[in-house]
mmCIF file of C-alpha atoms and ligand atoms in Angstrom:
data_model
loop_
_atom_site.group_PDB
_atom_site.id
_atom_site.type_symbol
_atom_site.label_atom_id
_atom_site.label_comp_id
_atom_site.label_asym_id
_atom_site.label_seq_id
_atom_site.Cartn_x
_atom_site.Cartn_y
_atom_site.Cartn_z
ATOM 1 C CA UNK A 19 -23.363 8.647 73.760
ATOM 2 C CA UNK A 20 -25.205 8.551 77.048
ATOM 3 C CA UNK A 21 -23.476 5.373 78.201
ATOM 4 C CA UNK A 22 -20.090 6.650 77.037
ATOM 5 C CA UNK A 23 -20.673 9.689 79.208
ATOM 6 C CA UNK A 24 -21.603 7.527 82.132
ATOM 7 C CA UNK A 25 -18.506 5.364 81.815
ATOM 8 C CA UNK A 26 -16.421 8.496 81.579
ATOM 9 C CA UNK A 27 -17.895 9.698 84.819
ATOM 10 C CA UNK A 28 -17.185 6.339 86.381
ATOM 11 C CA UNK A 29 -13.615 6.573 85.070
ATOM 12 C CA UNK A 30 -13.154 10.030 86.588
ATOM 13 C CA UNK A 31 -14.641 8.910 89.876
ATOM 14 C CA UNK A 32 -12.257 5.984 90.038
ATOM 15 C CA UNK A 33 -9.282 8.162 89.168
ATOM 16 C CA UNK A 34 -10.328 10.709 91.730
ATOM 17 C CA UNK A 35 -10.769 8.072 94.397
ATOM 18 C CA UNK A 36 -7.303 6.733 93.605
ATOM 19 C CA UNK A 37 -5.765 10.222 93.811
ATOM 20 C CA UNK A 38 -7.503 10.948 97.081
ATOM 21 C CA UNK A 39 -6.380 7.613 98.482
ATOM 22 C CA UNK A 40 -2.765 8.273 97.442
ATOM 23 C CA UNK A 41 -2.897 11.733 98.954
ATOM 24 C CA UNK A 42 -4.396 10.404 102.190
ATOM 25 C CA UNK A 43 -1.667 7.745 102.337
ATOM 26 C CA UNK A 44 1.117 10.271 101.960
ATOM 27 C CA UNK A 45 -0.547 12.563 104.467
ATOM 28 C CA UNK A 46 -0.633 9.703 106.944
ATOM 29 C CA UNK A 47 2.903 8.598 106.136
ATOM 30 C CA UNK A 48 4.249 12.152 106.536
ATOM 31 C CA UNK A 49 2.711 12.374 109.982
ATOM 32 C CA UNK A 50 4.258 9.061 111.022
ATOM 33 C CA UNK A 51 7.523 9.945 109.318
ATOM 34 C CA UNK A 52 7.977 13.037 111.468
ATOM 35 C CA UNK A 53 7.047 11.079 114.596
ATOM 36 C CA UNK A 54 9.395 8.193 113.742
ATOM 37 C CA UNK A 55 12.353 10.306 112.652
ATOM 38 C CA UNK A 56 12.383 9.115 109.027
ATOM 39 C CA UNK A 57 13.666 12.415 107.616
ATOM 40 C CA UNK A 58 17.352 13.053 107.194
ATOM 41 C CA UNK A 59 19.086 16.225 106.092
ATOM 42 C CA UNK A 60 21.839 16.049 103.496
ATOM 43 C CA UNK A 61 24.283 18.923 103.127
ATOM 44 C CA UNK A 62 25.625 20.384 99.886
ATOM 45 C CA UNK A 63 28.629 22.723 100.043
ATOM 46 C CA UNK A 64 28.323 26.295 98.819
ATOM 47 C CA UNK A 65 31.797 27.441 97.851
ATOM 48 C CA UNK A 66 33.630 30.604 96.938
ATOM 49 C CA UNK A 67 34.377 30.950 93.223
ATOM 50 C CA UNK A 68 37.458 33.038 93.894
ATOM 51 C CA UNK A 69 39.099 31.221 96.811
ATOM 52 C CA UNK A 70 39.238 27.497 97.425
ATOM 53 C CA UNK A 71 36.937 27.360 100.415
ATOM 54 C CA UNK A 72 33.481 26.224 101.512
ATOM 55 C CA UNK A 73 31.410 29.101 102.867
ATOM 56 C CA UNK A 74 28.289 27.218 103.938
ATOM 57 C CA UNK A 75 26.077 24.203 103.306
ATOM 58 C CA UNK A 76 22.518 24.009 102.013
ATOM 59 C CA UNK A 77 20.415 21.417 103.825
ATOM 60 C CA UNK A 78 18.324 19.188 101.539
ATOM 61 C CA UNK A 79 15.842 16.726 102.975
ATOM 62 C CA UNK A 80 15.622 12.985 102.185
ATOM 63 C CA UNK A 81 12.890 10.663 103.435
ATOM 64 C CA UNK A 82 13.667 7.096 104.487
ATOM 65 C CA UNK A 83 10.189 5.777 103.796
ATOM 66 C CA UNK A 84 9.517 2.410 105.463
ATOM 67 C CA UNK A 85 7.967 0.933 102.291
ATOM 68 C CA UNK A 86 9.210 3.090 99.397
ATOM 69 C CA UNK A 87 12.855 3.480 100.396
ATOM 70 C CA UNK A 88 14.717 6.751 99.900
ATOM 71 C CA UNK A 89 12.320 9.439 98.657
ATOM 72 C CA UNK A 90 13.502 12.796 97.267
ATOM 73 C CA UNK A 91 11.790 16.063 98.186
ATOM 74 C CA UNK A 92 10.102 16.732 94.847
ATOM 75 C CA UNK A 93 7.923 13.689 95.577
ATOM 76 C CA UNK A 94 6.570 14.890 98.912
ATOM 77 C CA UNK A 95 7.221 18.622 99.516
ATOM 78 C CA UNK A 96 4.510 19.702 97.019
ATOM 79 C CA UNK A 97 2.017 17.362 98.718
ATOM 80 C CA UNK A 98 2.983 18.620 102.168
ATOM 81 C CA UNK A 99 2.376 22.134 100.835
ATOM 82 C CA UNK A 100 -1.082 21.137 99.622
ATOM 83 C CA UNK A 101 -2.108 19.474 102.871
ATOM 84 C CA UNK A 102 -0.613 22.214 105.058
ATOM 85 C CA UNK A 103 1.736 19.727 106.749
ATOM 86 C CA UNK A 104 4.654 21.709 105.340
ATOM 87 C CA UNK A 105 4.621 23.957 108.402
ATOM 88 C CA UNK A 106 5.146 21.051 110.770
ATOM 89 C CA UNK A 107 7.672 19.452 108.434
ATOM 90 C CA UNK A 108 9.646 22.698 107.971
ATOM 91 C CA UNK A 109 9.749 23.175 111.735
ATOM 92 C CA UNK A 110 10.978 19.633 112.225
ATOM 93 C CA UNK A 111 13.710 20.112 109.584
ATOM 94 C CA UNK A 112 14.754 23.497 110.988
ATOM 95 C CA UNK A 113 15.162 21.779 114.328
ATOM 96 C CA UNK A 114 17.302 19.019 112.776
ATOM 97 C CA UNK A 115 19.448 21.691 111.109
ATOM 98 C CA UNK A 116 19.900 23.630 114.360
ATOM 99 C CA UNK A 117 20.780 20.427 116.194
ATOM 100 C CA UNK A 118 23.371 19.574 113.548
ATOM 101 C CA UNK A 119 25.022 22.998 113.720
ATOM 102 C CA UNK A 120 25.199 22.761 117.510
ATOM 103 C CA UNK A 121 26.777 19.320 117.221
ATOM 104 C CA UNK A 122 29.369 20.586 114.717
ATOM 105 C CA UNK A 123 30.083 23.606 116.917
ATOM 106 C CA UNK A 124 30.612 21.310 119.925
ATOM 107 C CA UNK A 125 32.950 19.128 117.889
ATOM 108 C CA UNK A 126 35.105 22.207 117.317
ATOM 109 C CA UNK A 127 34.303 22.636 113.639
ATOM 110 C CA UNK A 128 34.213 26.416 114.003
ATOM 111 C CA UNK A 129 31.521 28.660 112.637
ATOM 112 C CA UNK A 130 29.509 26.593 110.218
ATOM 113 C CA UNK A 131 26.625 28.215 108.368
ATOM 114 C CA UNK A 132 23.627 26.321 107.085
ATOM 115 C CA UNK A 133 20.951 27.553 104.719
ATOM 116 C CA UNK A 134 17.596 25.846 105.120
ATOM 117 C CA UNK A 135 14.771 25.779 102.563
ATOM 118 C CA UNK A 136 11.521 27.094 103.931
ATOM 119 C CA UNK A 137 8.111 27.165 102.321
ATOM 120 C CA UNK A 138 6.760 30.679 101.818
ATOM 121 C CA UNK A 139 3.503 29.598 103.405
ATOM 122 C CA UNK A 140 5.382 29.004 106.620
ATOM 123 C CA UNK A 141 7.777 31.907 106.323
ATOM 124 C CA UNK A 142 5.108 34.554 105.895
ATOM 125 C CA UNK A 143 3.590 34.098 109.340
ATOM 126 C CA UNK A 144 4.133 36.115 112.477
ATOM 127 C CA UNK A 145 5.002 33.042 114.568
ATOM 128 C CA UNK A 146 7.976 32.359 112.360
ATOM 129 C CA UNK A 147 10.271 34.931 113.972
ATOM 130 C CA UNK A 148 9.619 33.430 117.419
ATOM 131 C CA UNK A 149 10.255 29.932 116.113
ATOM 132 C CA UNK A 150 13.653 30.900 114.719
ATOM 133 C CA UNK A 151 14.459 32.884 117.856
ATOM 134 C CA UNK A 152 13.835 29.858 120.070
ATOM 135 C CA UNK A 153 16.026 27.665 117.860
ATOM 136 C CA UNK A 154 18.864 30.163 118.289
ATOM 137 C CA UNK A 155 18.227 30.212 122.034
ATOM 138 C CA UNK A 156 17.716 26.481 122.613
ATOM 139 C CA UNK A 157 20.710 25.365 120.579
ATOM 140 C CA UNK A 158 23.018 28.242 121.494
ATOM 141 C CA UNK A 159 23.610 29.089 117.857
ATOM 142 C CA UNK A 160 26.007 31.877 117.019
ATOM 143 C CA UNK A 161 24.836 34.823 114.911
ATOM 144 C CA UNK A 162 24.402 33.936 111.276
ATOM 145 C CA UNK A 163 24.614 30.180 111.860
ATOM 146 C CA UNK A 164 21.242 29.596 110.247
ATOM 147 C CA UNK A 165 20.046 31.256 107.036
ATOM 148 C CA UNK A 166 16.953 30.682 104.924
ATOM 149 C CA UNK A 167 16.161 29.972 101.287
ATOM 150 C CA UNK A 168 12.801 30.993 99.958
ATOM 151 C CA UNK A 169 11.356 31.383 96.475
ATOM 152 C CA UNK A 170 10.431 34.647 94.908
ATOM 153 C CA UNK A 171 6.715 34.078 94.311
ATOM 154 C CA UNK A 172 6.119 33.366 97.986
ATOM 155 C CA UNK A 173 7.744 36.617 99.044
ATOM 156 C CA UNK A 174 5.907 38.749 96.560
ATOM 157 C CA UNK A 175 2.483 37.352 97.413
ATOM 158 C CA UNK A 176 3.063 38.375 101.030
ATOM 159 C CA UNK A 177 5.339 41.354 100.626
ATOM 160 C CA UNK A 178 4.361 43.251 103.793
ATOM 161 C CA UNK A 179 4.404 40.281 106.108
ATOM 162 C CA UNK A 180 7.582 38.901 104.560
ATOM 163 C CA UNK A 181 9.341 42.233 105.099
ATOM 164 C CA UNK A 182 8.282 42.236 108.762
ATOM 165 C CA UNK A 183 9.569 38.691 109.198
ATOM 166 C CA UNK A 184 12.906 39.434 107.532
ATOM 167 C CA UNK A 185 13.404 42.505 109.695
ATOM 168 C CA UNK A 186 12.471 40.513 112.798
ATOM 169 C CA UNK A 187 15.135 37.952 111.961
ATOM 170 C CA UNK A 188 17.949 40.416 111.397
ATOM 171 C CA UNK A 189 19.170 40.484 115.050
ATOM 172 C CA UNK A 190 20.079 36.796 114.603
ATOM 173 C CA UNK A 191 22.125 37.464 111.503
ATOM 174 C CA UNK A 192 19.737 35.302 109.456
ATOM 175 C CA UNK A 193 20.443 35.934 105.785
ATOM 176 C CA UNK A 194 17.745 35.545 103.209
ATOM 177 C CA UNK A 195 18.563 33.699 99.995
ATOM 178 C CA UNK A 196 16.162 34.176 97.096
ATOM 179 C CA UNK A 197 15.964 30.677 95.588
ATOM 180 C CA UNK A 198 15.474 29.687 91.923
ATOM 181 C CA UNK A 199 15.967 33.275 90.832
ATOM 182 C CA UNK A 200 14.968 33.904 87.226
ATOM 183 C CA UNK A 201 12.221 31.280 87.099
ATOM 184 C CA UNK A 202 8.560 31.945 87.748
ATOM 185 C CA UNK A 203 7.504 35.463 88.569
ATOM 186 C CA UNK A 204 10.700 37.513 88.452
ATOM 187 C CA UNK A 205 8.852 40.624 89.531
ATOM 188 C CA UNK A 206 11.920 42.799 89.182
ATOM 189 C CA UNK A 207 9.960 45.821 90.372
ATOM 190 C CA UNK A 208 9.814 44.370 93.881
ATOM 191 C CA UNK A 209 13.375 43.248 94.177
ATOM 192 C CA UNK A 210 14.763 46.504 95.558
ATOM 193 C CA UNK A 211 12.019 46.585 98.222
ATOM 194 C CA UNK A 212 12.883 43.174 99.636
ATOM 195 C CA UNK A 213 15.452 43.073 102.425
ATOM 196 C CA UNK A 214 17.141 40.006 100.965
ATOM 197 C CA UNK A 215 20.877 39.332 100.918
ATOM 198 C CA UNK A 216 21.660 36.703 98.297
ATOM 199 C CA UNK A 217 20.291 35.667 94.885
ATOM 200 C CA UNK A 218 20.566 32.049 93.812
ATOM 201 C CA UNK A 219 20.647 31.814 90.021
ATOM 202 C CA UNK A 220 18.526 28.831 89.042
ATOM 203 C CA UNK A 221 20.419 25.839 87.669
ATOM 204 C CA UNK A 222 18.498 25.948 84.393
ATOM 205 C CA UNK A 223 20.504 29.096 83.470
ATOM 206 C CA UNK A 224 23.815 27.604 84.551
ATOM 207 C CA UNK A 225 23.305 24.401 82.560
ATOM 208 C CA UNK A 226 23.050 26.555 79.414
ATOM 209 C CA UNK A 227 26.483 28.033 80.104
ATOM 210 C CA UNK A 228 28.925 26.403 77.713
ATOM 211 C CA UNK A 229 31.356 28.035 75.317
ATOM 212 C CA UNK A 230 28.884 30.734 74.643
ATOM 213 C CA UNK A 231 28.056 33.327 77.186
ATOM 214 C CA UNK A 232 24.518 33.378 78.458
ATOM 215 C CA UNK A 233 23.305 36.988 78.365
ATOM 216 C CA UNK A 234 20.699 36.208 81.030
ATOM 217 C CA UNK A 235 23.373 35.209 83.530
ATOM 218 C CA UNK A 236 25.211 38.457 82.860
ATOM 219 C CA UNK A 237 21.988 40.407 83.264
ATOM 220 C CA UNK A 238 21.262 38.781 86.632
ATOM 221 C CA UNK A 239 24.826 39.419 87.811
ATOM 222 C CA UNK A 240 24.719 43.094 86.938
ATOM 223 C CA UNK A 241 21.292 43.428 88.520
ATOM 224 C CA UNK A 242 22.638 41.841 91.710
ATOM 225 C CA UNK A 243 25.628 44.150 91.681
ATOM 226 C CA UNK A 244 23.530 47.269 91.373
ATOM 227 C CA UNK A 245 21.312 46.095 94.245
ATOM 228 C CA UNK A 246 24.342 45.143 96.338
ATOM 229 C CA UNK A 247 23.352 41.473 96.601
ATOM 230 C CA UNK A 248 25.642 38.472 96.672
ATOM 231 C CA UNK A 249 25.067 35.671 94.150
ATOM 232 C CA UNK A 250 25.202 31.867 94.302
ATOM 233 C CA UNK A 251 25.203 30.034 90.963
ATOM 234 C CA UNK A 252 23.360 26.702 91.394
ATOM 235 C CA UNK A 253 23.942 23.508 89.471
ATOM 236 C CA UNK A 254 27.593 23.924 88.415
ATOM 237 C CA UNK A 255 28.372 20.579 86.788
ATOM 238 C CA UNK A 256 31.382 21.280 84.548
ATOM 239 C CA UNK A 257 34.725 22.953 85.113
ATOM 240 C CA UNK A 258 33.959 25.109 82.095
ATOM 241 C CA UNK A 259 30.957 26.566 83.916
ATOM 242 C CA UNK A 260 33.089 27.010 87.040
ATOM 243 C CA UNK A 261 35.811 28.846 85.110
ATOM 244 C CA UNK A 262 33.405 31.056 83.230
ATOM 245 C CA UNK A 263 31.530 32.088 86.366
ATOM 246 C CA UNK A 264 34.707 32.777 88.316
ATOM 247 C CA UNK A 265 35.683 35.423 85.757
ATOM 248 C CA UNK A 266 32.399 37.211 86.377
ATOM 249 C CA UNK A 267 30.984 39.074 89.358
ATOM 250 C CA UNK A 268 29.590 35.863 90.845
ATOM 251 C CA UNK A 269 30.902 35.211 94.363
ATOM 252 C CA UNK A 270 29.610 31.718 95.128
ATOM 253 C CA UNK A 271 28.721 28.425 93.512
ATOM 254 C CA UNK A 272 27.138 25.078 94.239
ATOM 255 C CA UNK A 273 26.840 21.917 92.190
ATOM 256 C CA UNK A 274 27.775 18.328 91.454
ATOM 257 C CA UNK A 275 31.199 19.355 90.054
ATOM 258 C CA UNK A 276 32.389 20.120 93.572
ATOM 259 C CA UNK A 277 30.039 17.928 95.568
ATOM 260 C CA UNK A 278 26.653 16.254 95.652
ATOM 261 C CA UNK A 279 24.540 16.678 98.794
ATOM 262 C CA UNK A 280 26.302 14.683 101.546
ATOM 263 C CA UNK A 281 25.337 12.990 104.786
ATOM 264 C CA UNK A 282 26.381 14.947 107.888
ATOM 265 C CA UNK A 283 29.529 12.926 108.591
ATOM 266 C CA UNK A 284 30.705 13.176 104.978
ATOM 267 C CA UNK A 285 29.990 16.899 104.919
ATOM 268 C CA UNK A 286 32.232 17.329 107.939
ATOM 269 C CA UNK A 287 34.969 15.240 106.293
ATOM 270 C CA UNK A 288 34.622 17.317 103.130
ATOM 271 C CA UNK A 289 35.076 20.505 105.109
ATOM 272 C CA UNK A 290 38.204 19.164 106.789
ATOM 273 C CA UNK A 291 39.864 18.168 103.529
ATOM 274 C CA UNK A 292 38.506 21.097 101.482
ATOM 275 C CA UNK A 293 38.529 19.128 98.252
ATOM 276 C CA UNK A 294 37.830 22.125 96.043
ATOM 277 C CA UNK A 295 39.321 22.349 92.584
HETATM 278 P P1 C2E B 474 16.337 23.626 95.468
HETATM 279 O O1 C2E B 474 16.229 24.342 96.768
HETATM 280 O O2 C2E B 474 16.420 24.444 94.240
HETATM 281 O O3 C2E B 474 17.593 22.652 95.637
HETATM 282 C C1 C2E B 474 18.515 22.378 94.620
HETATM 283 C C2 C2E B 474 18.280 21.016 94.014
HETATM 284 O O4 C2E B 474 19.243 20.824 92.963
HETATM 285 C C3 C2E B 474 18.517 19.870 94.998
HETATM 286 O O5 C2E B 474 17.617 18.832 94.663
HETATM 287 C C4 C2E B 474 19.973 19.465 94.681
HETATM 288 O O6 C2E B 474 20.274 18.134 95.037
HETATM 289 C C5 C2E B 474 20.013 19.671 93.204
HETATM 290 N N1 C2E B 474 21.371 19.944 92.690
HETATM 291 C C6 C2E B 474 22.430 20.444 93.358
HETATM 292 N N2 C2E B 474 23.515 20.563 92.538
HETATM 293 C C7 C2E B 474 23.127 20.132 91.325
HETATM 294 C C8 C2E B 474 23.800 19.985 90.038
HETATM 295 O O7 C2E B 474 24.968 20.306 89.876
HETATM 296 N N3 C2E B 474 23.051 19.512 89.019
HETATM 297 C C9 C2E B 474 21.744 19.145 89.169
HETATM 298 N N4 C2E B 474 21.100 18.669 88.104
HETATM 299 N N5 C2E B 474 21.070 19.258 90.347
HETATM 300 C C10 C2E B 474 21.758 19.742 91.410
HETATM 301 P P2 C2E B 474 16.777 18.070 95.773
HETATM 302 O O8 C2E B 474 17.617 17.819 96.983
HETATM 303 O O9 C2E B 474 16.100 16.912 95.127
HETATM 304 O O10 C2E B 474 15.668 19.137 96.221
HETATM 305 C C11 C2E B 474 14.649 19.518 95.343
HETATM 306 C C12 C2E B 474 13.835 20.668 95.903
HETATM 307 O O11 C2E B 474 13.084 20.262 97.060
HETATM 308 C C13 C2E B 474 14.685 21.833 96.384
HETATM 309 O O12 C2E B 474 15.070 22.634 95.278
HETATM 310 C C14 C2E B 474 13.729 22.521 97.346
HETATM 311 O O13 C2E B 474 12.835 23.362 96.643
HETATM 312 C C15 C2E B 474 12.973 21.367 97.949
HETATM 313 N N6 C2E B 474 13.568 21.011 99.259
HETATM 314 C C16 C2E B 474 14.676 20.267 99.518
HETATM 315 N N7 C2E B 474 14.904 20.162 100.843
HETATM 316 C C17 C2E B 474 13.922 20.877 101.441
HETATM 317 C C18 C2E B 474 13.608 21.176 102.833
HETATM 318 O O14 C2E B 474 14.291 20.779 103.783
HETATM 319 N N8 C2E B 474 12.473 21.955 103.054
HETATM 320 C C19 C2E B 474 11.702 22.435 102.046
HETATM 321 N N9 C2E B 474 10.614 23.213 102.343
HETATM 322 N N10 C2E B 474 11.988 22.196 100.750
HETATM 323 C C20 C2E B 474 13.075 21.417 100.440
HETATM 324 CA CA1 CA B 475 17.274 25.869 97.798
HETATM 325 CA CA1 CA B 476 17.253 26.462 93.858
HETATM 326 CA CA1 CA B 477 14.174 24.274 92.932
#
């Protein structure tokens, strides 16, 4: 039994060493990735469910890793959150988003709005307002050009600070989207205290929408209505889901049915042709 215990310890030590090594590698790679411009934003249209038009785009990051190829965010955002690099990464991606809007504005594309995902760890800090303010200043963004998506748990853990930040951002017309609504905490008691503007219903609820109604979706929609919030339904993949949602008090949608996340040039082309069903 003693030697079994010892080999178990050795096993754990090896596993731990491997984990630490992997983590250190990614940490290193993230640092270089930012420096070498390996991150690219893709843009997924958010559309009106009542009129055939795109209202904004959500930016979603992709990593062109020199060895591993195209890496999706679920494989590195959680690690960046653990190591604290998320703040630097978020800032870098916010800058890319601002640059892209400015470029679209210069190309005469009109008033394009982007929503950018931001980690709550970064959002709930007093520097954040200044960082957004300088993006607006440096890139000459028009009011409301940039909005933010943040998850519920992050807001609730830092309610006071988050409220200060949201209020500080309001002169810039920055809207706050509450991401993945309905998963995790759902501390409904706090919802009316948060100066947020839009709820995004998590795609797990939308994928359950078939012939049958989903009472949870209806509950979220009536909650949003009574709090005077707009709603985006995420993950619309079928025209049945589109139809069903458009008969309800849900203003906006997003999902593969209309478009996958697109590279900047394709997003612009999409906007010009407005290929909405
Ligand atoms: P999220 O913010 O909830 O983003 C929605 C995810 O659903 C995206 O995955 C998107 O590609 C995917 N999606 C969109 N429409 C559909 C659909 O119809 N069906 C299905 N099955 N999926 C759909 P993605 O791009 O892999 O991003 C995953 C998560 O990574 C995001 O979840 C977000 O939490 C995080 N993330 C992405 N970009 C950024 C970023 O720039 N900064 C930060 N901090 N986080 C990011
Ligand atoms: Ca999001
Ligand atoms: Ca989401
Ligand atoms: Ca998510």
